[in-house]
CSV table of C-alpha atoms in Angstrom, one decimal:
chain,number,residue,atom,x,y,z
G,1,MET,CA,39.5,-104.4,-97.7
G,2,ARG,CA,42.1,-102.9,-99.9
G,3,ALA,CA,39.4,-101.5,-102.2
G,4,ILE,CA,37.7,-99.8,-99.3
G,5,GLY,CA,41.0,-98.1,-98.3
G,6,ILE,CA,41.5,-96.9,-101.9
G,7,ALA,CA,38.0,-95.6,-102.0
G,8,LYS,CA,38.5,-93.7,-98.7
G,9,ARG,CA,41.7,-92.1,-100.0
G,10,ILE,CA,40.1,-91.1,-103.3
G,11,GLY,CA,37.1,-89.7,-101.4
G,12,ALA,CA,39.4,-87.7,-99.0
G,13,ALA,CA,41.4,-86.4,-102.0
G,14,CYS,CA,38.2,-85.2,-103.7
G,15,LEU,CA,36.9,-83.6,-100.5
G,16,SER,CA,40.3,-81.8,-100.0
G,17,ALA,CA,40.3,-80.6,-103.7
G,18,ALA,CA,36.7,-79.4,-103.3
G,19,ALA,CA,37.7,-77.3,-100.3
G,20,LEU,CA,40.3,-75.5,-102.4
G,21,VAL,CA,37.8,-74.5,-105.1
G,22,PRO,CA,36.3,-71.0,-104.4
G,23,PRO,CA,32.6,-70.7,-104.2
G,24,PRO,CA,30.9,-70.1,-107.5
G,25,ALA,CA,30.7,-66.5,-108.6
G,26,ALA,CA,27.0,-66.8,-108.8
G,27,ALA,CA,27.0,-66.1,-105.0
G,28,GLU,CA,28.0,-62.5,-106.0
G,29,VAL,CA,24.6,-61.8,-107.7
G,30,GLU,CA,21.8,-62.5,-105.4
G,31,GLY,CA,18.6,-61.0,-104.2
G,32,ALA,CA,17.1,-58.1,-106.1
G,33,CYS,CA,20.4,-57.6,-108.0
G,34,GLY,CA,19.7,-61.0,-109.7
G,35,LYS,CA,16.8,-59.3,-111.6
G,36,ALA,CA,19.3,-57.8,-114.0
G,37,VAL,CA,20.5,-61.3,-115.1
G,38,GLY,CA,19.5,-62.0,-118.6
G,39,THR,CA,19.9,-61.2,-122.3
G,40,PHE,CA,19.1,-57.7,-123.6
G,41,LEU,CA,18.7,-56.4,-127.1
G,42,THR,CA,20.2,-52.9,-127.0
G,43,THR,CA,20.4,-49.9,-129.3
G,44,ASN,CA,23.8,-48.2,-129.1
G,45,GLU,CA,24.2,-44.5,-129.9
G,46,LEU,CA,27.9,-43.6,-130.5
G,47,GLU,CA,29.6,-40.3,-130.5
G,48,ASN,CA,33.2,-40.3,-131.7
G,49,ASN,CA,34.7,-36.8,-132.0
G,50,GLY,CA,31.7,-35.5,-133.9
G,51,ARG,CA,31.0,-38.7,-135.8
G,52,ILE,CA,27.6,-40.1,-134.7
G,53,GLY,CA,26.6,-43.8,-135.3
G,54,THR,CA,24.2,-46.4,-134.2
G,55,SER,CA,24.5,-50.2,-133.7
G,56,ARG,CA,22.5,-52.9,-132.0
G,57,SER,CA,23.9,-55.5,-129.7
G,58,LEU,CA,23.1,-58.4,-127.5
G,59,LEU,CA,24.2,-57.9,-123.9
G,60,VAL,CA,24.3,-60.9,-121.7
G,61,LEU,CA,24.6,-60.6,-117.9
G,62,THR,CA,25.0,-64.0,-116.1
G,63,ASN,CA,24.3,-64.9,-112.6
G,64,GLY,CA,28.0,-65.6,-112.2
G,65,GLY,CA,28.9,-62.0,-112.9
G,66,HIS,CA,30.0,-62.5,-116.5
G,67,ALA,CA,29.1,-60.1,-119.3
G,68,LEU,CA,29.1,-60.9,-123.0
G,69,ARG,CA,28.4,-58.5,-125.8
G,70,PHE,CA,27.7,-59.2,-129.5
G,71,ASP,CA,27.5,-56.1,-131.7
G,72,SER,CA,26.0,-55.6,-135.1
G,73,ASP,CA,28.7,-53.1,-136.1
G,74,GLU,CA,31.7,-55.5,-136.0
G,75,THR,CA,32.8,-54.1,-139.4
G,76,SER,CA,32.9,-50.7,-137.6
G,77,ALA,CA,31.0,-48.8,-140.3
G,78,ALA,CA,29.2,-46.7,-137.7
G,79,MET,CA,32.2,-45.7,-135.7
G,80,ASP,CA,35.5,-45.9,-137.6
G,81,THR,CA,37.5,-48.3,-139.7
G,82,ARG,CA,38.6,-50.8,-137.0
G,83,PRO,CA,36.7,-54.1,-137.3
G,84,PHE,CA,36.4,-55.9,-134.0
G,85,GLY,CA,35.2,-59.2,-132.4
G,86,ASN,CA,32.8,-60.1,-129.6
G,87,SER,CA,33.2,-58.8,-126.1
G,88,ALA,CA,33.5,-60.6,-122.8
G,89,GLY,CA,33.9,-59.2,-119.3
G,90,THR,CA,32.3,-58.8,-116.0
G,91,TRP,CA,29.5,-57.0,-114.2
G,92,ARG,CA,28.5,-56.1,-110.7
G,93,CYS,CA,25.5,-54.8,-108.9
G,94,GLU,CA,26.1,-51.4,-107.3
G,95,GLY,CA,22.9,-51.6,-105.3
G,96,VAL,CA,19.1,-51.5,-105.6
G,97,ASP,CA,17.0,-48.3,-105.2
G,98,ASP,CA,13.8,-48.2,-103.2
G,99,ASP,CA,11.8,-48.6,-106.4
G,100,GLY,CA,13.6,-51.8,-107.3
G,101,THR,CA,15.9,-50.2,-109.9
G,102,VAL,CA,19.2,-52.1,-110.1
G,103,ARG,CA,22.3,-49.9,-110.4
G,104,LEU,CA,25.1,-51.8,-112.2
G,105,THR,CA,28.6,-51.5,-113.7
G,106,VAL,CA,29.7,-53.5,-116.8
G,107,THR,CA,33.2,-53.9,-118.3
G,108,THR,CA,33.9,-55.8,-121.5
G,109,LEU,CA,37.0,-56.3,-123.6
G,110,ASP,CA,37.4,-57.4,-127.2
G,111,PHE,CA,40.0,-57.1,-129.9
G,112,THR,CA,40.2,-55.0,-133.1
G,113,TYR,CA,41.8,-56.6,-136.1
G,114,ALA,CA,44.5,-55.3,-138.3
G,115,ASN,CA,43.1,-53.9,-141.6
G,116,ALA,CA,44.1,-52.8,-145.1
G,117,GLU,CA,44.3,-49.2,-143.9
G,118,GLY,CA,47.2,-49.9,-141.7
G,119,ASP,CA,45.4,-50.1,-138.3
G,120,THR,CA,47.1,-52.6,-136.1
G,121,GLY,CA,45.2,-54.9,-133.7
G,122,GLN,CA,44.2,-53.4,-130.4
G,123,ILE,CA,42.3,-54.2,-127.2
G,124,ALA,CA,38.9,-52.4,-127.0
G,125,ARG,CA,37.6,-51.8,-123.5
G,126,ILE,CA,34.1,-50.6,-122.7
G,127,ASP,CA,33.3,-49.4,-119.1
G,128,ALA,CA,29.6,-48.8,-118.7
G,129,SER,CA,27.3,-47.9,-115.7
G,130,GLY,CA,23.6,-47.3,-115.4
G,131,THR,CA,20.4,-49.0,-114.4
G,132,TYR,CA,18.1,-51.8,-115.0
G,133,ALA,CA,14.4,-51.3,-114.2
G,134,PRO,CA,12.8,-54.7,-113.5
G,135,GLU,CA,9.2,-53.3,-113.8
G,136,THR,CA,9.8,-52.3,-117.5
G,137,GLU,CA,12.7,-54.7,-118.1
G,138,THR,CA,14.6,-51.8,-119.5
G,139,MET,CA,18.4,-51.2,-119.3
G,140,SER,CA,20.1,-47.9,-119.7
G,141,LEU,CA,23.9,-47.6,-119.7
G,142,GLU,CA,26.3,-44.7,-120.3
G,143,ALA,CA,29.7,-46.1,-121.5
G,144,ALA,CA,33.2,-45.1,-122.6
G,145,LEU,CA,35.0,-47.1,-125.2
G,146,ALA,CA,38.8,-46.8,-125.6
G,147,PHE,CA,41.4,-48.6,-127.7
G,148,LEU,CA,44.6,-49.8,-126.1
G,149,PRO,CA,47.7,-51.5,-127.4
G,150,LEU,CA,47.7,-55.3,-127.4
G,151,ASN,CA,50.4,-55.3,-124.7
G,152,ALA,CA,48.4,-52.9,-122.4
G,153,GLU,CA,47.1,-53.9,-119.0
G,154,ALA,CA,43.5,-53.6,-120.3
G,155,GLN,CA,42.1,-55.7,-117.5
G,156,SER,CA,43.1,-53.1,-114.9
G,157,ALA,CA,40.3,-51.0,-113.4
G,158,ASP,CA,42.1,-47.7,-114.5
G,159,ALA,CA,42.9,-48.9,-118.0
G,160,LEU,CA,40.8,-46.2,-119.7
G,161,SER,CA,43.1,-43.5,-118.1
G,162,ALA,CA,45.9,-44.7,-120.3
G,163,ALA,CA,43.9,-44.4,-123.6
G,164,THR,CA,44.4,-41.4,-125.9
G,165,GLY,CA,40.6,-40.8,-126.3
G,166,ASN,CA,37.2,-42.3,-125.5
G,167,VAL,CA,34.2,-42.9,-127.7
G,168,LEU,CA,30.9,-42.2,-125.8
G,169,ILE,CA,28.2,-44.8,-126.1
G,170,THR,CA,24.6,-44.8,-124.7
G,171,LEU,CA,23.2,-48.3,-124.6
G,172,THR,CA,19.4,-48.7,-124.1
G,173,GLY,CA,17.6,-52.0,-124.3
G,174,LYS,CA,15.0,-54.5,-123.1
G,175,ARG,CA,15.2,-58.0,-122.0
G,176,ILE,CA,14.6,-60.7,-124.6
G,177,ASP,CA,11.2,-62.3,-123.9
G,178,LEU,CA,10.5,-66.0,-124.3
G,179,PRO,CA,7.3,-67.0,-126.0
G,180,LYS,CA,4.6,-68.5,-123.8
G,181,ALA,CA,5.1,-72.2,-123.1
G,182,PRO,CA,2.9,-74.6,-125.2
């Protein structure tokens, strides 16, 4: 009898705790917007005050609204002298056009590292917007990259307005295909 009472209390506590947990973020990406979920190999064309560069990256958009970016230029040879790490952030679907094109916004943050040339560590923020065409599995984004002090409110929607300058980036890419199943 006592074991049954304990089990009921534990069950009630678990049910109460579950009620406090918000629904998964995956509920945010549904319907035609979900077609943009996946991993894309992108080519990134950079323009930094007349300095042009190219890098490649993996851009991952999850069903939970998370965005991850891994760039080939982490030593910053194409852009400037600030080495940086991998990016993480969020994305949202802005809508779907009549032809099925998904309009989206992506924001990622990462960190630059102090280097021998005297650059101190900073937060790098990329705000990008553009489209994903499910028919061709092609993504096209126009982005602004800015560097902010480590103590900046870089997570704020208006963070780029506090930056001293932006680097323009065009990201174009395609979804990574799986081989056919055996």
